Amino acid sequence: MKRVIVVGGGFAGLSTSVYLAENNFEVTLIEASPKLGGRAYSLSNLSQNDIYDNGQHILMGCYDETITFLKKIDAIDKLSFPESLRIPFVQQGGSIYKLDSPKYLYPFNLLIGIMNYKALSLKERFKVIDFFLDLMCCSSCDLKDKTVAGWLKCKKQSENSIKAFWEILVIGALNTTIEKASAEIFSEVLKTIFLTGNKSATILLPNVGLTQLYVNDAERFINQRNGIINLSEKVIGFEANKNAITKLITNKNSYENFDYVVFAIPPFALEKVALESNQCLAIPKFRYSPIINVHFWLKENPFEEKFYGLIDSKIHWVFNHGYHITLTSSAADDLILLEEGEIKKLFSSELEKYFPIFHREIVVDSKVIKEKRATFIPDIASNQVRNNFSHSIGKMIIAGDWINTGLPSTIESAVLSGRMAASKVINSLK
């Protein structure tokens, strides 16, 4: 039986391990932290007897790789699948405008949804539709050196359209601003979401915490196929001969008898391991964008929708979990250095401006989670370095949402990279 060591227990590492274990490889998964999940995991609030996630991770109906992965580990029933796109957007003062697409007549139902989105004027809605019609025949190479801001300006999108529609999409999908985001990447995201079927644009929400959604079942899947999972074990170096890793060294063990190593860790972590090993790897350099999530537990919950998008706010999304709500601020560079108390006060004030039904007195507990390097920024420069980076070097393969999957830094990209890494190993060792 061929043996593969997978380093990193996030979505990419678990995806790699599941596909390898399914194909009768002897898998050893090594994770430096005491838990699996990487940057998407659950926590316990003991005082409220509740589970909450480090942050709300949106899944889309177009996440084919993720859906396949969840089906494989028998976890797909833990997701809710809406029949069509429906997002309530809220303006300051409490006005709610729904981007609500009928479930029939695709793709015309998307046009109907946009025409009924009354946060935009009639003229602005026609301009947005014109944008999507152009997208169907727009070659991505035309956008190679453009930012999203430049693209929207070229397409004569109004300031209000940008604030009430485009910025929310860009920040939600790419975790960066329109001034930084690559138009080429954003165009591919838009095509995948809106032009590949009615289900693709739907937003999927887990019925359980992230750890229960995928970690536990992936762990069970690997263990049942004689895989080994070692937690709290950190890779500190490796030895290589002619580009092939011959020895992997951790803080607890050393490994020599293996056929492949898959590194499913962030680029800065991989770079550190390579430097400690006196090995030169041309690892891409990225800029990163933070995300802040604030969790409020409420003595009474006045929110009716499962989630809301906020127009022109420091808070981009509000997710309703019943007993508590999660407030998400993406591309939060101007907030990340604030103290937790300042963030809670700012978010409470912002909620009161957007939801007259909310008063900070109903908050009984709160948690702030900062992810300083939540995702890399999908700008023009990152496109170039990803395209030029080889993720397969000798008997070492690299996985992670940052390799060239053609997708931004998302769960889907991570899962896809894991499946790609496993396929490479399988095909090489046939």
XYZ file of C-alpha atoms in Angstrom:
430
model
C 0.000 0.000 0.000
C 1.354 3.427 -0.994
C 1.851 5.879 1.855
C 1.190 9.630 1.702
C 1.767 12.216 4.405
C -0.579 15.209 4.353
C 0.493 18.293 6.292
C -2.383 20.546 7.354
C -5.888 19.707 8.567
C -8.012 22.441 7.010
C -10.403 21.984 4.074
C -7.526 21.394 1.626
C -5.777 18.812 3.801
C -8.976 16.978 4.686
C -10.081 16.944 1.049
C -6.704 15.515 -0.002
C -6.818 12.887 2.750
C -10.406 11.813 2.037
C -9.760 11.297 -1.681
C -6.524 9.399 -1.015
C -8.084 7.228 1.686
C -10.974 6.439 -0.638
C -8.434 5.159 -3.177
C -6.729 2.807 -0.708
C -3.708 4.951 0.123
C -2.213 4.801 3.594
C -2.749 8.383 4.797
C -1.045 10.102 7.710
C -2.500 13.554 8.351
C -0.374 15.883 10.492
C -1.894 19.027 12.026
C 0.072 21.524 14.118
C -2.897 22.708 16.186
C -4.911 20.568 18.633
C -7.919 20.600 16.288
C -8.803 20.062 12.651
C -10.537 22.703 10.557
C -7.868 25.249 9.675
C -9.500 28.682 9.340
C -13.073 27.321 9.472
C -14.005 25.805 12.809
C -16.467 25.943 15.711
C -16.063 27.160 19.284
C -18.059 26.694 22.481
C -19.588 29.501 24.493
C -19.939 27.690 27.801
C -21.735 30.540 29.561
C -24.486 30.458 26.917
C -24.345 26.690 26.309
C -23.994 27.389 22.600
C -21.735 26.608 19.633
C -20.535 29.336 17.290
C -18.139 29.460 14.367
C -14.960 31.504 14.173
C -16.657 33.242 11.268
C -19.585 32.809 8.938
C -18.318 31.073 5.813
C -20.764 31.431 2.922
C -21.175 28.482 0.592
C -22.777 28.840 -2.822
C -24.846 26.495 -4.930
C -22.057 26.580 -7.529
C -19.585 25.010 -5.058
C -19.578 21.687 -6.902
C -16.323 20.454 -5.351
C -17.475 21.246 -1.810
C -20.877 19.650 -2.337
C -19.243 16.509 -3.765
C -16.840 16.389 -0.805
C -19.691 16.715 1.712
C -21.659 13.986 -0.079
C -18.613 11.725 0.018
C -18.232 12.060 3.798
C -22.021 11.740 4.268
C -22.504 15.288 5.568
C -24.585 16.867 2.814
C -27.816 16.747 4.854
C -26.279 19.341 7.205
C -26.702 22.048 4.566
C -29.884 23.898 3.611
C -30.476 24.195 -0.144
C -32.789 27.071 -1.146
C -34.573 26.822 -4.481
C -33.413 30.193 -5.813
C -31.404 33.320 -5.071
C -32.882 35.468 -2.330
C -30.960 38.165 -0.449
C -32.573 40.900 1.681
C -30.457 44.059 1.564
C -30.898 46.695 4.255
C -30.300 50.432 4.002
C -29.629 52.736 6.916
C -32.984 53.520 8.511
C -34.353 50.013 8.075
C -35.586 49.894 4.477
C -35.254 46.362 3.088
C -34.818 45.661 -0.615
C -34.875 42.054 -1.779
C -32.830 40.624 -4.596
C -35.284 37.806 -5.146
C -35.018 35.588 -8.190
C -37.917 33.266 -9.111
C -37.002 29.585 -9.154
C -38.174 29.046 -12.741
C -37.294 30.409 -16.209
C -33.502 30.456 -15.821
C -31.631 32.596 -16.884
C -34.452 35.117 -17.294
C -35.354 34.722 -13.618
C -32.059 36.432 -12.711
C -33.010 39.392 -14.888
C -36.414 39.491 -13.170
C -34.678 39.505 -9.791
C -32.498 42.455 -10.785
C -35.453 44.368 -12.241
C -37.297 43.983 -8.922
C -34.307 45.132 -6.844
C -35.590 48.602 -5.978
C -32.507 49.779 -4.091
C -31.494 50.830 -7.614
C -33.313 53.211 -9.924
C -34.906 51.800 -13.072
C -32.060 53.178 -15.169
C -29.472 51.630 -12.835
C -31.196 48.237 -13.009
C -31.032 48.294 -16.808
C -27.335 49.171 -16.591
C -26.702 46.194 -14.294
C -28.564 43.904 -16.702
C -26.521 45.320 -19.579
C -23.389 44.486 -17.574
C -24.445 40.841 -17.218
C -25.413 40.562 -20.888
C -21.963 41.844 -21.806
C -20.380 39.396 -19.355
C -21.759 36.473 -21.356
C -19.561 37.380 -24.313
C -16.694 39.216 -22.571
C -13.296 37.517 -22.913
C -11.410 37.404 -19.601
C -8.171 38.437 -21.354
C -9.742 41.878 -21.927
C -9.745 42.318 -18.142
C -6.224 41.072 -17.409
C -4.871 44.431 -16.234
C -8.098 45.939 -14.901
C -9.374 46.318 -11.360
C -13.059 45.848 -10.625
C -13.348 49.598 -9.996
C -11.947 50.303 -13.467
C -14.236 47.731 -15.033
C -17.359 49.153 -13.370
C -16.392 52.669 -14.420
C -15.875 51.476 -17.985
C -19.341 49.904 -17.896
C -20.846 53.156 -16.598
C -22.161 51.728 -13.335
C -23.433 54.528 -11.076
C -22.103 55.287 -7.613
C -25.356 54.066 -6.099
C -25.204 50.803 -8.093
C -21.682 50.259 -6.838
C -22.645 50.898 -3.197
C -25.966 49.029 -3.244
C -24.977 46.068 -5.405
C -21.443 45.637 -6.735
C -19.428 46.408 -3.596
C -21.410 43.876 -1.576
C -20.767 41.179 -4.187
C -17.050 41.966 -4.439
C -16.437 42.127 -0.696
C -18.496 38.996 -0.064
C -16.827 36.952 -2.803
C -13.270 38.315 -2.736
C -12.815 39.881 0.729
C -11.296 43.031 -0.710
C -12.299 46.370 -2.166
C -13.239 47.109 -5.768
C -10.095 49.258 -6.020
C -7.859 46.240 -5.265
C -9.792 43.328 -6.739
C -8.810 41.845 -10.073
C -11.546 42.270 -12.691
C -10.372 39.040 -14.330
C -10.947 36.984 -11.173
C -14.255 38.744 -10.433
C -15.529 38.074 -13.957
C -14.899 34.346 -13.517
C -16.661 34.412 -10.146
C -19.684 36.175 -11.650
C -19.865 33.724 -14.538
C -19.716 30.753 -12.182
C -22.351 32.138 -9.817
C -24.830 33.624 -12.259
C -24.276 31.888 -15.596
C -24.009 28.185 -14.745
C -27.546 27.324 -13.689
C -30.313 28.422 -11.368
C -28.905 26.676 -8.279
C -25.453 28.221 -8.666
C -26.464 31.635 -7.298
C -28.163 30.266 -4.180
C -26.562 30.785 -0.770
C -26.175 27.596 1.269
C -26.167 27.854 5.037
C -25.078 25.046 7.383
C -27.642 23.765 9.874
C -24.811 23.019 12.304
C -21.451 24.484 13.293
C -18.562 24.211 10.861
C -16.757 21.550 12.869
C -19.862 19.374 12.858
C -20.500 20.181 9.193
C -17.316 18.713 7.786
C -14.527 18.052 10.298
C -16.099 15.232 12.296
C -17.347 13.297 9.275
C -14.097 13.751 7.338
C -12.165 12.497 10.366
C -14.468 9.476 10.643
C -14.089 8.768 6.900
C -10.282 8.791 7.132
C -10.157 6.710 10.325
C -12.497 4.068 8.900
C -10.038 3.562 6.030
C -7.080 3.085 8.365
C -5.805 6.631 8.050
C -3.854 8.196 10.907
C -4.502 11.718 12.204
C -1.879 13.295 14.447
C -2.873 16.555 16.138
C -0.585 19.027 17.935
C 2.285 17.870 15.739
C 4.169 20.573 13.881
C 6.387 20.053 10.852
C 9.649 21.864 11.513
C 11.716 20.792 8.509
C 12.478 18.269 5.823
C 15.390 16.772 3.938
C 15.401 16.561 0.163
C 17.416 14.882 -2.554
C 17.001 15.912 -6.197
C 13.761 17.779 -5.469
C 12.276 14.767 -3.689
C 11.616 14.933 0.041
C 13.304 11.979 1.730
C 12.618 12.836 5.357
C 9.959 14.876 7.134
C 10.776 16.177 10.603
C 8.196 17.244 13.197
C 8.410 18.337 16.832
C 7.473 14.765 17.796
C 8.629 12.391 15.048
C 10.558 11.955 11.846
C 9.088 10.208 8.797
C 11.089 8.516 6.053
C 9.071 5.718 4.495
C 6.532 7.472 2.311
C 5.799 7.898 -1.380
C 4.498 11.490 -1.407
C 4.133 14.512 0.847
C 1.274 16.950 0.379
C 1.660 20.339 2.071
C -1.824 21.797 2.595
C -0.793 24.848 4.621
C -0.695 28.613 3.964
C 2.208 29.943 1.865
C 3.808 31.808 4.775
C 3.818 28.603 6.854
C 5.313 26.598 3.986
C 7.959 29.250 3.428
C 8.983 29.038 7.086
C 9.357 25.235 6.882
C 11.444 25.562 3.699
C 13.738 28.168 5.270
C 14.240 26.010 8.354
C 15.171 23.171 5.993
C 17.634 25.312 3.988
C 15.556 24.641 0.884
C 14.724 27.257 -1.728
C 11.103 27.136 -2.852
C 9.716 29.865 -5.092
C 6.638 30.405 -2.913
C 4.320 33.244 -4.022
C 4.130 36.391 -1.926
C 0.615 37.597 -1.208
C -1.012 40.541 0.467
C -3.714 39.593 2.943
C -7.091 40.927 3.924
C -8.639 40.594 7.411
C -12.157 39.633 8.467
C -13.812 40.532 11.759
C -16.755 38.548 13.100
C -18.775 39.709 16.092
C -21.201 37.329 17.783
C -24.076 38.746 19.842
C -26.210 36.498 22.056
C -29.679 37.986 22.529
C -32.276 37.667 25.260
C -34.864 38.116 22.518
C -34.305 37.903 18.763
C -36.175 40.452 16.620
C -34.605 39.355 13.308
C -36.824 37.448 10.891
C -34.535 36.591 7.970
C -31.757 33.979 7.998
C -29.298 36.615 6.822
C -29.076 40.205 5.577
C -26.680 42.195 3.421
C -26.075 45.762 4.589
C -25.687 48.576 2.071
C -22.790 50.998 2.616
C -22.055 49.794 6.143
C -19.015 48.696 8.161
C -21.011 45.495 8.725
C -21.434 43.631 5.455
C -23.555 40.677 6.564
C -25.787 39.732 9.482
C -26.463 36.021 9.991
C -29.301 34.917 12.219
C -28.706 31.722 14.207
C -31.750 32.086 16.441
C -30.132 32.385 19.846
C -27.279 34.506 18.538
C -26.393 36.592 15.480
C -23.092 36.896 13.640
C -21.966 40.220 12.189
C -19.300 40.015 9.482
C -16.992 42.786 8.307
C -14.791 41.752 5.385
C -11.727 43.633 4.124
C -11.642 45.093 7.633
C -8.249 46.818 7.439
C -9.543 49.985 9.109
C -11.051 48.025 12.043
C -8.564 45.263 12.755
C -6.434 47.309 15.196
C -9.407 48.464 17.293
C -9.864 47.036 20.782
C -12.652 44.491 21.228
C -14.726 46.914 23.279
C -14.509 49.530 20.535
C -15.558 47.004 17.909
C -18.560 45.842 19.941
C -19.662 49.443 20.494
C -19.230 50.318 16.803
C -21.140 47.252 15.611
C -23.963 47.816 18.117
C -24.313 51.403 16.931
C -24.291 50.323 13.301
C -26.989 47.693 13.911
C -29.218 50.275 15.572
C -28.865 52.543 12.516
C -29.884 49.779 10.109
C -32.414 47.892 12.218
C -34.839 49.974 14.315
C -35.965 46.632 15.798
C -32.547 46.174 17.424
C -31.427 47.753 20.713
C -28.097 46.974 22.309
C -29.807 46.284 25.645
C -30.984 42.905 24.326
C -27.369 41.683 23.976
C -26.514 39.373 26.872
C -23.102 38.165 25.689
C -20.662 38.796 22.860
C -17.475 37.517 21.240
C -15.115 39.184 18.770
C -12.946 37.098 16.454
C -10.272 38.692 14.277
C -8.763 36.804 11.357
C -5.857 39.064 10.374
C -4.823 36.948 7.383
C -8.230 35.548 6.517
C -7.632 35.446 2.751
C -5.076 36.634 0.255
C -6.095 39.650 -1.819
C -7.090 38.514 -5.335
C -5.512 41.472 -7.110
C -3.756 41.655 -10.469
C -0.380 40.756 -8.929
C -1.718 37.641 -7.185
C -3.152 36.394 -10.466
C 0.272 36.535 -12.056
C 2.154 34.768 -9.249
C -0.476 32.028 -8.971
C -0.346 31.395 -12.714
C 3.439 31.077 -12.612
C 3.637 28.878 -9.501
C 4.126 25.133 -9.875
C 2.363 23.275 -7.075
C 4.045 19.949 -7.883
C 7.757 19.560 -7.152
C 9.195 16.060 -7.270
C 7.432 13.923 -4.689
C 5.971 17.008 -3.020
C 2.589 18.510 -3.934
C 1.138 21.718 -2.560
C -2.560 22.226 -1.874
C -4.508 25.150 -0.465
C -6.920 27.863 -1.550
C -3.932 29.953 -2.704
C -2.608 27.708 -5.480
C -3.809 28.294 -9.025
C -7.321 26.835 -8.903
C -8.799 29.705 -10.915
C -10.826 30.687 -7.837
C -10.351 33.273 -5.101
C -9.507 32.282 -1.528
C -12.650 30.294 -0.716
C -13.699 26.958 0.741
C -14.382 25.793 -2.813
C -10.822 26.638 -3.870
C -9.391 24.761 -0.874
C -11.473 21.636 -1.518
C -10.673 21.719 -5.232
C -6.944 22.022 -4.513
C -7.128 18.968 -2.255
C -8.860 16.900 -4.915
C -6.278 18.078 -7.490
C -3.410 17.082 -5.180
C -4.917 13.646 -4.532
C -5.463 13.083 -8.269
C -1.846 13.984 -8.978
C -0.639 11.452 -6.402
C -2.999 8.739 -7.621
C -2.010 9.193 -11.265
C 1.714 9.270 -10.421
C 1.624 6.069 -8.399
C -0.605 3.948 -10.605
